mmCIF file of C-alpha atoms in Angstrom:
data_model
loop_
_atom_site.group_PDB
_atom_site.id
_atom_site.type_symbol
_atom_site.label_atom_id
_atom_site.label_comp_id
_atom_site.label_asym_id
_atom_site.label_seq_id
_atom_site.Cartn_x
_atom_site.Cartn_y
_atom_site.Cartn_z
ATOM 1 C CA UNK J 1 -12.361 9.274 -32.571
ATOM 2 C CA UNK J 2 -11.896 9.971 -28.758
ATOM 3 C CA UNK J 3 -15.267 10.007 -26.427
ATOM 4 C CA UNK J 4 -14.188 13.638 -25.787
ATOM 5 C CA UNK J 5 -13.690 14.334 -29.730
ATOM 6 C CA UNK J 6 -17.054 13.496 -30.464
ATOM 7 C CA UNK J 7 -18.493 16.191 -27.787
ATOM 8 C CA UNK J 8 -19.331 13.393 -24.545
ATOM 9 C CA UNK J 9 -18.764 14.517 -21.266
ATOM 10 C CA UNK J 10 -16.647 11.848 -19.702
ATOM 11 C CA UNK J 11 -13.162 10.472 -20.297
ATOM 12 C CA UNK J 12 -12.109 6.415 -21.196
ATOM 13 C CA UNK J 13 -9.295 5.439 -18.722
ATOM 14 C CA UNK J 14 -6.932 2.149 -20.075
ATOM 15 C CA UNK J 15 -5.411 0.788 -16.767
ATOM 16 C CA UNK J 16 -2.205 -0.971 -16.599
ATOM 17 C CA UNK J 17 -1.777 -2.827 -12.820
ATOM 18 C CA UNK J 18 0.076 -4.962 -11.325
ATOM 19 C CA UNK J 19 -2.788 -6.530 -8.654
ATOM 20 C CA UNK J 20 -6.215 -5.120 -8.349
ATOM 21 C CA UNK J 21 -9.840 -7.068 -7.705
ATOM 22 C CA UNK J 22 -8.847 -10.516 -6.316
ATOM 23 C CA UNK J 23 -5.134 -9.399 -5.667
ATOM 24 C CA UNK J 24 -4.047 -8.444 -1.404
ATOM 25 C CA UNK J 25 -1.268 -6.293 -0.329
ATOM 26 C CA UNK J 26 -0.894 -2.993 -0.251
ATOM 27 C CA UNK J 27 -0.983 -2.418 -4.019
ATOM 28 C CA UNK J 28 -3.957 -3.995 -4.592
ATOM 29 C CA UNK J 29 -5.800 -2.642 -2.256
ATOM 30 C CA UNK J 30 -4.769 1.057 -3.405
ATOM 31 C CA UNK J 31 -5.897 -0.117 -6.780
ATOM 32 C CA UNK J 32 -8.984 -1.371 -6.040
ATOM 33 C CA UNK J 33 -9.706 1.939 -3.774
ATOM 34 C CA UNK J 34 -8.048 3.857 -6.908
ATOM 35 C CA UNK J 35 -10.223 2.278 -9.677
ATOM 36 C CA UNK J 36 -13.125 2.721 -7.532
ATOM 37 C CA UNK J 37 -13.015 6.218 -6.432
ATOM 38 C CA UNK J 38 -12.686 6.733 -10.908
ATOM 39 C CA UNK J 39 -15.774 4.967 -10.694
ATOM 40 C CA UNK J 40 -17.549 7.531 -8.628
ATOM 41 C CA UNK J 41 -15.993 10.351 -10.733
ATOM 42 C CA UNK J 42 -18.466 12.072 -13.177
ATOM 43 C CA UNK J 43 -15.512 12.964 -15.617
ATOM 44 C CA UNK J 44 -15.136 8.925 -16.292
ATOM 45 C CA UNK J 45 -17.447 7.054 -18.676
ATOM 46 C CA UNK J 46 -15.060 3.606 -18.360
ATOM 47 C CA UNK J 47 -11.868 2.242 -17.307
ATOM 48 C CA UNK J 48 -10.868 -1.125 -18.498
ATOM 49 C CA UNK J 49 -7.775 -2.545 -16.273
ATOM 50 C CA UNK J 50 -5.392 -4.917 -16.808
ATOM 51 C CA UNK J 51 -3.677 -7.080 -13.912
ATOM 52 C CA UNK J 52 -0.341 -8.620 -14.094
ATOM 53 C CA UNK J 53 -1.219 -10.902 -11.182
ATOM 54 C CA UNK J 54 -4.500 -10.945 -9.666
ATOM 55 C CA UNK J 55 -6.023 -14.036 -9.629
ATOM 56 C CA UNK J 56 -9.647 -12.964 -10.791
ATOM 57 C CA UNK J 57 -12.193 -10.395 -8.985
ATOM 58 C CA UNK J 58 -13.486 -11.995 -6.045
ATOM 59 C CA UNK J 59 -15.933 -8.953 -5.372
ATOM 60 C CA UNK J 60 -18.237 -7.126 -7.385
ATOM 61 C CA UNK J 61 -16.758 -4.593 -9.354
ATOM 62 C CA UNK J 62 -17.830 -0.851 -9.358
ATOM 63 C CA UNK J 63 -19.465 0.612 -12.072
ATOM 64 C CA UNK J 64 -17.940 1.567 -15.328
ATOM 65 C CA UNK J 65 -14.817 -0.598 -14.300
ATOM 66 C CA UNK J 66 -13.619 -3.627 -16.350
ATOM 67 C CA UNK J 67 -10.750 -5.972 -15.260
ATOM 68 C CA UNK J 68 -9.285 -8.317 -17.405
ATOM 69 C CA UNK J 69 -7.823 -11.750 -16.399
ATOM 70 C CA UNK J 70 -4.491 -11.776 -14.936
ATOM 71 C CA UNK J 71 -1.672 -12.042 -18.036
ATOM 72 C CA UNK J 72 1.780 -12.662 -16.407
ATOM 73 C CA UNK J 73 4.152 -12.702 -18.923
ATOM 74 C CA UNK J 74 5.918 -9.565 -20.156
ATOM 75 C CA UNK J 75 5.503 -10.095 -23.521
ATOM 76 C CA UNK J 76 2.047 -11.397 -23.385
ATOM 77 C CA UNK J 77 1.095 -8.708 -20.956
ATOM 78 C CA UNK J 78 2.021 -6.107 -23.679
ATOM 79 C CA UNK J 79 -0.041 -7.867 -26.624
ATOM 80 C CA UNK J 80 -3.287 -8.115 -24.380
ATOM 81 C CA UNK J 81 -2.790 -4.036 -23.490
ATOM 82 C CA UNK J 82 -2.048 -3.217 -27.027
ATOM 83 C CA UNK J 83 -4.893 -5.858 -27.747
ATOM 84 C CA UNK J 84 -7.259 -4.294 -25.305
ATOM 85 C CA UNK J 85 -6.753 -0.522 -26.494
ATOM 86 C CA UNK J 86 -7.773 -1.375 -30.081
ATOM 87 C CA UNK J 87 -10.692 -3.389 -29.075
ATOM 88 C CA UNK J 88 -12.346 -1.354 -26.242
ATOM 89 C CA UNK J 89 -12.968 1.509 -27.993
ATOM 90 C CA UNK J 90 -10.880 4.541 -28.371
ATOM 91 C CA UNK J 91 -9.186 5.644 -24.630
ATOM 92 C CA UNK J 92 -8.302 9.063 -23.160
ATOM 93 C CA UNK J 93 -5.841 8.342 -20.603
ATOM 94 C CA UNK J 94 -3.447 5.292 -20.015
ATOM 95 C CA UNK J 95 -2.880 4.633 -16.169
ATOM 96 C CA UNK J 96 0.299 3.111 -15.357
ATOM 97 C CA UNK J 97 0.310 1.483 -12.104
ATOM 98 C CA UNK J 98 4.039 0.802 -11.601
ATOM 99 C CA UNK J 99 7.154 2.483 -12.489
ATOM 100 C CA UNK J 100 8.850 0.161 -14.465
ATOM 101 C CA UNK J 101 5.189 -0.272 -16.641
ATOM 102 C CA UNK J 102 6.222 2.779 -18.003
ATOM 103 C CA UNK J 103 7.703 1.511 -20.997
ATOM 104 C CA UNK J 104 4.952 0.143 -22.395
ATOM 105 C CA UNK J 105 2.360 2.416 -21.219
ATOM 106 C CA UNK J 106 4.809 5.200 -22.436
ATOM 107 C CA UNK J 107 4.790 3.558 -26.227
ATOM 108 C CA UNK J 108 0.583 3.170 -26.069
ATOM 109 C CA UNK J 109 0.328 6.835 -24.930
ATOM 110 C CA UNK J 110 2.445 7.942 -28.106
ATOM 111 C CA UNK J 111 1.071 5.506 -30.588
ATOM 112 C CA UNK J 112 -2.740 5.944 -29.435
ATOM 113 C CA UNK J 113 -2.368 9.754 -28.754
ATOM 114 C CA UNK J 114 -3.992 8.734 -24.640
ATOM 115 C CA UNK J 115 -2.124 10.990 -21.968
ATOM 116 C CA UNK J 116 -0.463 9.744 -19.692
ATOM 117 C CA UNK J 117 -0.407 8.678 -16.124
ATOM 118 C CA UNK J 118 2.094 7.430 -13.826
ATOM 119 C CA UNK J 119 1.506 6.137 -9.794
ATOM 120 C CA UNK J 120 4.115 5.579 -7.718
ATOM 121 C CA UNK J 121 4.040 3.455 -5.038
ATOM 122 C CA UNK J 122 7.286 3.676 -2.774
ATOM 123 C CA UNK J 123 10.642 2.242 -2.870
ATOM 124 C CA UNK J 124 11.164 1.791 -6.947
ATOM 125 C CA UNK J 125 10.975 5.339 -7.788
ATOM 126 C CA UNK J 126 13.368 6.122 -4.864
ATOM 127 C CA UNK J 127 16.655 5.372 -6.906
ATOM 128 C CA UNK J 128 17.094 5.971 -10.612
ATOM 129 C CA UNK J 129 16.186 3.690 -12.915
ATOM 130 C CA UNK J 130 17.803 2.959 -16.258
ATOM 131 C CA UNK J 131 17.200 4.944 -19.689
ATOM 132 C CA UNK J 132 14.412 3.441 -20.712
ATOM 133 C CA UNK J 133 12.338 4.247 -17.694
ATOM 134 C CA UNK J 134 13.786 7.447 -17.354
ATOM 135 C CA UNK J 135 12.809 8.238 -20.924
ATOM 136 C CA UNK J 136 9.554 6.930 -20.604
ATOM 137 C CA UNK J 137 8.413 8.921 -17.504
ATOM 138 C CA UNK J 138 9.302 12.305 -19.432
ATOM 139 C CA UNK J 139 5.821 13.047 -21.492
ATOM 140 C CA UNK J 140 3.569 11.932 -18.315
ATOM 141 C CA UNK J 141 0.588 14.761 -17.772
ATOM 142 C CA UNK J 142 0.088 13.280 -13.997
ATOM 143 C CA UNK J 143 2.270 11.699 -11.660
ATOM 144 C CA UNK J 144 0.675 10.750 -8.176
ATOM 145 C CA UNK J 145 2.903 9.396 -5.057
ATOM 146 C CA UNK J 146 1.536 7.958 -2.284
ATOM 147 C CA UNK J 147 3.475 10.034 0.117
ATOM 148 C CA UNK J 148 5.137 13.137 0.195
ATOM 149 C CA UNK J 149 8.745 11.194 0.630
ATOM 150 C CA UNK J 150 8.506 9.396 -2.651
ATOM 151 C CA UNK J 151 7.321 12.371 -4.075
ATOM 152 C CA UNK J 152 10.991 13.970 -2.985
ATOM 153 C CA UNK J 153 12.803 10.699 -3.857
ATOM 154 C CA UNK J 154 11.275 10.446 -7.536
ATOM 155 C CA UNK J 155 11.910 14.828 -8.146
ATOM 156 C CA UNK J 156 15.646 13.713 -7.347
ATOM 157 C CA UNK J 157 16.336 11.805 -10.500
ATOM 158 C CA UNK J 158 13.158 12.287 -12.718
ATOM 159 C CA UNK J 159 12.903 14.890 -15.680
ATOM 160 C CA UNK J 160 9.253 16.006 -15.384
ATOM 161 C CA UNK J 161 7.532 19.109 -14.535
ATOM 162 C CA UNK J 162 7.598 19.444 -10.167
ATOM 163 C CA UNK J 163 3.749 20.998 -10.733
ATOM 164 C CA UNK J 164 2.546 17.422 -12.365
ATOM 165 C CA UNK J 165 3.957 15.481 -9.502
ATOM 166 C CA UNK J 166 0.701 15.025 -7.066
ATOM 167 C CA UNK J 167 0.917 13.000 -3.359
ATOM 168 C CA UNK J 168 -2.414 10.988 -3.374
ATOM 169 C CA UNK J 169 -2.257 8.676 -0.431
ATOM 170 C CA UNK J 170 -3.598 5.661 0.968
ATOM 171 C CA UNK J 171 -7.311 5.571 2.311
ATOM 172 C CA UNK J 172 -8.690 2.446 4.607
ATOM 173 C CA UNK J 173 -11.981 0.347 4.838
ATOM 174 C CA UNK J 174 -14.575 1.502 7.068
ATOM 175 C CA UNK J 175 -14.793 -2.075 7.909
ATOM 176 C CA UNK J 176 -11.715 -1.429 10.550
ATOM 177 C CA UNK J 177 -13.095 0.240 13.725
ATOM 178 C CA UNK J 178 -12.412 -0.480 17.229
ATOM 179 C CA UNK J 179 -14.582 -3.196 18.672
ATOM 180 C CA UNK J 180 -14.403 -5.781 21.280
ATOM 181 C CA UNK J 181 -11.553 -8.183 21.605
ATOM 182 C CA UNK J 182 -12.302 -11.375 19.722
ATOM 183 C CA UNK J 183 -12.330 -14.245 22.393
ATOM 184 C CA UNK J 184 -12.741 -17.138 20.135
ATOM 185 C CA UNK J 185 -9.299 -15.818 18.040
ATOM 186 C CA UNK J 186 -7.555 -15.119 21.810
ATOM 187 C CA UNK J 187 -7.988 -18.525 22.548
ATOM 188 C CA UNK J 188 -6.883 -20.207 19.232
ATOM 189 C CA UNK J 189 -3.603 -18.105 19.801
ATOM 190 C CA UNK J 190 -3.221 -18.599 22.933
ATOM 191 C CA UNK J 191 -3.407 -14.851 24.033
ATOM 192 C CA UNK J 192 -5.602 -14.599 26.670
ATOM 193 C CA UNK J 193 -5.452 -11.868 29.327
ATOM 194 C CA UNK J 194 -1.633 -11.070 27.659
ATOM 195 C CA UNK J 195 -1.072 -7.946 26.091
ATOM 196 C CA UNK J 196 -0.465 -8.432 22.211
ATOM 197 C CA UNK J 197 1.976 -6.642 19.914
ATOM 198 C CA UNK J 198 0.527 -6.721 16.177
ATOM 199 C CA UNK J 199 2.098 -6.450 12.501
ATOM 200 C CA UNK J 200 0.783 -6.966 9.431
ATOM 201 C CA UNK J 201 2.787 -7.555 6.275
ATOM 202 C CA UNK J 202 4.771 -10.191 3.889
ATOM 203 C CA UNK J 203 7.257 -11.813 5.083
ATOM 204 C CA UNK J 204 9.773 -11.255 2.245
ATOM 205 C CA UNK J 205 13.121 -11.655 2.234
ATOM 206 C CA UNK J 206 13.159 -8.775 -0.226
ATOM 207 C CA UNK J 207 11.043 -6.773 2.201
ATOM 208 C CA UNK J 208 13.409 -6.853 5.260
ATOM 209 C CA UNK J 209 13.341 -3.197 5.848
ATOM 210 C CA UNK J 210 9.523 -3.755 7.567
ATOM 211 C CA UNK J 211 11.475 -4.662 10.538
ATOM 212 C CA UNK J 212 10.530 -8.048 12.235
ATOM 213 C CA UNK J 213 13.788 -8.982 13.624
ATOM 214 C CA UNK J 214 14.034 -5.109 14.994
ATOM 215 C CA UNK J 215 10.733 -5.365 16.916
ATOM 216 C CA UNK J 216 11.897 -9.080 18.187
ATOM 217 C CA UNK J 217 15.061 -7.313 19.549
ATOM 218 C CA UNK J 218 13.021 -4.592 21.189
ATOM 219 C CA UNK J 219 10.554 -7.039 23.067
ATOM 220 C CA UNK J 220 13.552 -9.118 24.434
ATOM 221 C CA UNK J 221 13.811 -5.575 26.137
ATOM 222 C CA UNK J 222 10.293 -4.566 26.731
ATOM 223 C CA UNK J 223 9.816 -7.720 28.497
ATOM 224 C CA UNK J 224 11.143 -6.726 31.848
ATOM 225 C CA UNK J 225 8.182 -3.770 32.160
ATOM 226 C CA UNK J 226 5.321 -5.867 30.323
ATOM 227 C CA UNK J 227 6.757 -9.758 30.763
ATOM 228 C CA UNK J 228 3.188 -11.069 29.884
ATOM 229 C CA UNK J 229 3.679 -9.508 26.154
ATOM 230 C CA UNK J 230 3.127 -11.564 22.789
ATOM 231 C CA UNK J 231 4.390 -10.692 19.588
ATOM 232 C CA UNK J 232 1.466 -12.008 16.665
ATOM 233 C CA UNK J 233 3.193 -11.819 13.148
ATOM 234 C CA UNK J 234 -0.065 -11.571 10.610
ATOM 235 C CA UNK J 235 1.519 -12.440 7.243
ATOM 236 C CA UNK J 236 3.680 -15.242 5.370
ATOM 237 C CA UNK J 237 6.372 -15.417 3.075
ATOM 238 C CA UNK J 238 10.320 -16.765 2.920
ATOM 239 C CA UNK J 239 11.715 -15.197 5.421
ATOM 240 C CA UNK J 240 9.590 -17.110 7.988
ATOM 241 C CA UNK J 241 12.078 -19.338 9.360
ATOM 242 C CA UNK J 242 14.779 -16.555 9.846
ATOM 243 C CA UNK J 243 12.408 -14.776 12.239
ATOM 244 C CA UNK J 244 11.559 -17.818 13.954
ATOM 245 C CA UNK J 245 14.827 -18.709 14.673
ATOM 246 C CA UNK J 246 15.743 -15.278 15.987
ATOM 247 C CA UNK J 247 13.118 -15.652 18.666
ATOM 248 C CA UNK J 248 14.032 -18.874 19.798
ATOM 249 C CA UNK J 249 17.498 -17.533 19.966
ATOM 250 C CA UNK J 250 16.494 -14.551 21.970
ATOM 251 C CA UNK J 251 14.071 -16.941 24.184
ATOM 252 C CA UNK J 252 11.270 -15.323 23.074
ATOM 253 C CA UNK J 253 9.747 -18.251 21.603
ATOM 254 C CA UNK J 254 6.697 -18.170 23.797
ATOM 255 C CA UNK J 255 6.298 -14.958 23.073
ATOM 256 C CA UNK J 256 5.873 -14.816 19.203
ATOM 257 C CA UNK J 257 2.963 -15.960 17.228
ATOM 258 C CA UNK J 258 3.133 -16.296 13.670
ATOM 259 C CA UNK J 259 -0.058 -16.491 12.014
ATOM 260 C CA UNK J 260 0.466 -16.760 8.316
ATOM 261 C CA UNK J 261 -1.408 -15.097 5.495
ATOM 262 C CA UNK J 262 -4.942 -13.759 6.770
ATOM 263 C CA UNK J 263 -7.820 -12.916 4.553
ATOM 264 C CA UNK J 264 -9.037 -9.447 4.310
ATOM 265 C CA UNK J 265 -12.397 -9.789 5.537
ATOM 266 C CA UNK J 266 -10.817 -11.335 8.983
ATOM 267 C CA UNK J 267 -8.113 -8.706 9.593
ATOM 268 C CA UNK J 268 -10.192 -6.624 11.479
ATOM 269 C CA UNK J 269 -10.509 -9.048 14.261
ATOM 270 C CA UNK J 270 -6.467 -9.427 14.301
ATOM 271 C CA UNK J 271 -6.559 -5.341 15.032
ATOM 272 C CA UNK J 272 -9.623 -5.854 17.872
ATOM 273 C CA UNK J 273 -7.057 -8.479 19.380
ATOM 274 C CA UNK J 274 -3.955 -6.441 19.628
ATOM 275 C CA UNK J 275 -2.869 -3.429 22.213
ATOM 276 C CA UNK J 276 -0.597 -2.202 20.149
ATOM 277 C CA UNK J 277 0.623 -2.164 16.239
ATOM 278 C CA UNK J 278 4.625 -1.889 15.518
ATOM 279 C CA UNK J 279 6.136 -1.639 12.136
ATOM 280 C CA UNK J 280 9.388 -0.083 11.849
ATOM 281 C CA UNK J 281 10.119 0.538 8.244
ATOM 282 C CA UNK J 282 12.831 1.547 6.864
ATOM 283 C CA UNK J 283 11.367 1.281 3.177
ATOM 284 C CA UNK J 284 7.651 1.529 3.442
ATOM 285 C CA UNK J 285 6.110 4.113 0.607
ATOM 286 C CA UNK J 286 3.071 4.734 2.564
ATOM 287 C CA UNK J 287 1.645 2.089 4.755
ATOM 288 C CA UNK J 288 -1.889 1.551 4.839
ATOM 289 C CA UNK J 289 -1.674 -0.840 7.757
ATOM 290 C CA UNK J 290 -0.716 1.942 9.959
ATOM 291 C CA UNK J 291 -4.347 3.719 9.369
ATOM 292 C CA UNK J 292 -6.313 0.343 9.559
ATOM 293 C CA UNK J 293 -4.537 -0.173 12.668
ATOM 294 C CA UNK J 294 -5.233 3.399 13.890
ATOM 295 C CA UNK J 295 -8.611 2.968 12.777
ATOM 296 C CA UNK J 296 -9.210 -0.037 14.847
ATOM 297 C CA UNK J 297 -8.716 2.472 17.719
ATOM 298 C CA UNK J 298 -4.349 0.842 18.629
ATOM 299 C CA UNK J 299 -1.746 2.817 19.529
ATOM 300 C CA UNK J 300 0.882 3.147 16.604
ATOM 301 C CA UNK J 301 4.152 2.991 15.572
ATOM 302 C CA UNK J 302 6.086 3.495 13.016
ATOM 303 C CA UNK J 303 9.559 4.552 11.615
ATOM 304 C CA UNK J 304 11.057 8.361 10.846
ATOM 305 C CA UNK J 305 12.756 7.534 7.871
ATOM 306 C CA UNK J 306 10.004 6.746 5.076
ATOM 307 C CA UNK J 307 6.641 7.283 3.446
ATOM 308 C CA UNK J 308 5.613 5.881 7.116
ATOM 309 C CA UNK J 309 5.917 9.147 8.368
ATOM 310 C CA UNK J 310 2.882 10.661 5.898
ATOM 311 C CA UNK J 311 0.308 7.239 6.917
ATOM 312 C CA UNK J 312 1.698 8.531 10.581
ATOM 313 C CA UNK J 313 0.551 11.839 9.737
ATOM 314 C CA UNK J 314 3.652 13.423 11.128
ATOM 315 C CA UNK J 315 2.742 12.121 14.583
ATOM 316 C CA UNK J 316 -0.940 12.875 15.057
ATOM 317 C CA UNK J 317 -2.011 9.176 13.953
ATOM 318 C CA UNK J 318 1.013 7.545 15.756
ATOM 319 C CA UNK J 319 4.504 7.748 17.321
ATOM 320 C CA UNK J 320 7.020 8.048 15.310
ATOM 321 C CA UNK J 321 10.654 6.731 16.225
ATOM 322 C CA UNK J 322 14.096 6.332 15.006
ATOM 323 C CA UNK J 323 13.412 2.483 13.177
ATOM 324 C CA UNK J 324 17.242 1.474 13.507
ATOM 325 C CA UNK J 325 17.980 2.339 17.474
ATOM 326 C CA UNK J 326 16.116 -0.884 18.478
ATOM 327 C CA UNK J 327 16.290 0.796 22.480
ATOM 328 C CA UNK J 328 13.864 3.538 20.897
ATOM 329 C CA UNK J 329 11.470 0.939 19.690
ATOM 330 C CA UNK J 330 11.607 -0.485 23.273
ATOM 331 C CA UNK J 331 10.504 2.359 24.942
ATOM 332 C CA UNK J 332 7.759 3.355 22.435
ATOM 333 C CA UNK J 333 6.603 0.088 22.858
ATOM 334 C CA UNK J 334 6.506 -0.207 26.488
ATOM 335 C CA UNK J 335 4.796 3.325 26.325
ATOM 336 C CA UNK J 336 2.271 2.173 24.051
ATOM 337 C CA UNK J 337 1.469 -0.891 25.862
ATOM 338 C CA UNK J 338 1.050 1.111 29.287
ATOM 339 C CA UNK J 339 -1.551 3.493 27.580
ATOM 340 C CA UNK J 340 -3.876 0.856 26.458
ATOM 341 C CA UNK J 341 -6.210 0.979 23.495
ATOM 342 C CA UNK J 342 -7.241 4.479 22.123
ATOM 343 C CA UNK J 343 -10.419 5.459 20.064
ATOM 344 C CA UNK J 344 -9.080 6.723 16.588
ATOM 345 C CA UNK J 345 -7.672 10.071 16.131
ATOM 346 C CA UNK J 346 -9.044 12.486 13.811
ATOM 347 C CA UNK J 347 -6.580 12.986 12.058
ATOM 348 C CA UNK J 348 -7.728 9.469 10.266
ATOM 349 C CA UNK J 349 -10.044 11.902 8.510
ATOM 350 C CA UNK J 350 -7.998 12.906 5.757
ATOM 351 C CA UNK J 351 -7.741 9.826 4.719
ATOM 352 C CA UNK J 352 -11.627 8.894 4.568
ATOM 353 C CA UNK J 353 -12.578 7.464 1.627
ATOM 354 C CA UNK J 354 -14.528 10.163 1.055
ATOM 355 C CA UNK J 355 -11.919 12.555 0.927
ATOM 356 C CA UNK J 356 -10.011 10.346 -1.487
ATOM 357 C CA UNK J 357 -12.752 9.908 -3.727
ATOM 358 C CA UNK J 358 -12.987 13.340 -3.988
ATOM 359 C CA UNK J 359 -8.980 14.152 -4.166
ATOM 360 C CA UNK J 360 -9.176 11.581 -6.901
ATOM 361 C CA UNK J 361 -11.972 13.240 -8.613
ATOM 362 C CA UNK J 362 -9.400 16.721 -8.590
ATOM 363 C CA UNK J 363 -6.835 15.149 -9.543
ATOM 364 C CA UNK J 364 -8.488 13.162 -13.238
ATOM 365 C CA UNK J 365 -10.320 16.635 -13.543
ATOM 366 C CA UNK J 366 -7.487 18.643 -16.126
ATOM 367 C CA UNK J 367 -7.136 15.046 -17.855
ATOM 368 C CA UNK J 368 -10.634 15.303 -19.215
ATOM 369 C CA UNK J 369 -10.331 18.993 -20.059
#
């Protein structure tokens, strides 16, 4: 018997992730904000979530939230869930944190009788997937985007109701706020009293469309209005050396750091460093770095032609440009640079964590009903 069967007042949420406590990027940390904000909701009595690949929670967890250890494997993945359903007690609603999940979430909903819901996170719901995901999507009771685009993308292909299809975006730590420049990190990178173009992200082969080489291009043409300029690449990943041997074939070697993977908790000082935060997407779903960076009071900007324009808030958080004309990038940059650092808009206030507690807290409302 369900929690809600025998009269209780709160729902049991099963949660099916890919990265969540202990896990970084952008999908963890909308987890971790996601399975928190459930936390706060009075229409929750538990949620129990299961992580392909986080290494273990390195943070206290909020109340009424369990995560498991990380299981990689598919097969063993899907033997833990089924494992974990039986044993936790009797769940409501299955959460399933990635489109191609939906398989197995889809076959725990049905066998368990748990409703079920579906995120999507950006570019793998923009293109059809095969039957099986197609199939699996069709009895979902909530479907939440993180931006209006792959909202549009998913409605395209997918067979469900539009009216269960919900945009929930990103939110951002109140730990990013404009401050001081850090001197000690200027120094270490050699930036001193140079103006310093920032972006955060993996540097994944796979992940191209962020658009590294495009901003590289633009500075070898932004130098001739700000020549003192540096380029500080936060993130790691195999497509490294490419980039680096782009700017030493543009000359722009002494004008590109690359910084490698940075911890959360010392991010913000990257932001307090930079004038000015660039990330010309081509693919992005949402991208939270664009309100963290906005937050930390920089000038952003960001590409037309993805769920960049929602984090971007159609302008009002940042300047939006056309991410493949690289002589557009240019001049937003040299723009940006030449207005210095700005206090952060408020239109940053929709995406409070407040207000996405509480948009949350709608949203898991008719699942408890």
């Amino acid at each position: 018997m369900r929690l809600r069967e025998l009269g209780g007042l709160a729902m049991n949420i099963l949660a099916l992730i890919t990265d969540g406590f202990g896990g970084d990027g952008g999908i963890a940390r909308y987890n971790r904000d996601l399975l928190a904000a459930l936390s706060a909701s009075g229409d929750v009595h538990k949620v129990v979530a299961i992580p392909r690949h986080s290494p273990g929670a390195s943070e206290p967890l909020p109340p009424k939230v369990i995560q498991t250890q990380a299981i990689g494997g598919r097969r063993a993945y899907a033997m833990a869930a089924l494992r974990t359903a039986r044993q936790e007690g009797a769940f409501d609603v299955i959460f399933c944190g990635h489109l191609y999940m939906a398989p197995l979430a889809a076959l725990l909903s049905t066998s368990l009788r748990m409703r079920l819901w579906l995120q999507l996170h950006g570019i793998e719901a923009w293109r059809a997937p095969g039957t099986l995901v197609r199939r699996s999507i069709a009895g979902a009771s909530l479907v939440t985007s993180v931006s209006r685009f792959t909202r549009h993308r998913f409605l395209a292909w997918a067979d469900v109701p539009r009216e269960t299809v919900r945009v929930l975006p990103n939110t951002f730590d109140a730990a990013f706020t404009p401050g001081e420049r850090p001197q000690g990190l200027a120094r270490r990178l050699d930036v001193e009293g140079r103006k310093v173009i920032l972006t955060v992200s993996r540097l994944d082969e796979r992940e191209r469309y962020k658009g590294h080489d495009r901003v590289l291009a633009a500075l070898a043409r932004a130098l001739a209005s700000h020549p003192d300029a540096v380029f500080v690449i936060v993130g790691d990943g195999g497509d490294r050396q490419r980039l680096a041997d782009m700017a030493q074939e543009l000359g722009l070697a002494a004008h590109v750091r690359f910084v490698g993977h940075v911890p959360g908790d010392e991010l913000a000082d990257y932001y307090r460093l930079a004038d000015l935060f660039v990330m010309p997407s081509t693919g992005e779903g949402f991208g939270i770095v664009f309100l963290e960076a906005a937050a930390a009071g920089l000038p952003v900007i960001g590409g037309n032609c993805d769920g960049s324009v929602d984090a971007l808030a159609d302008g009002a958080i940042g300047t939006v440009v056309n991410p493949l004309r690289i002589e557009e990038i240019a001049e937003a940059i040299v723009a940006g640079l030449g207005r210095g650092r700005m206090t952060a808009p408020g239109a940053l206030a929709r995406f409070s964590r407040s207000n996405f507690a509480a948009h949350v807290s709608a949203l898991v409302k008719p699942l408890a009903a």
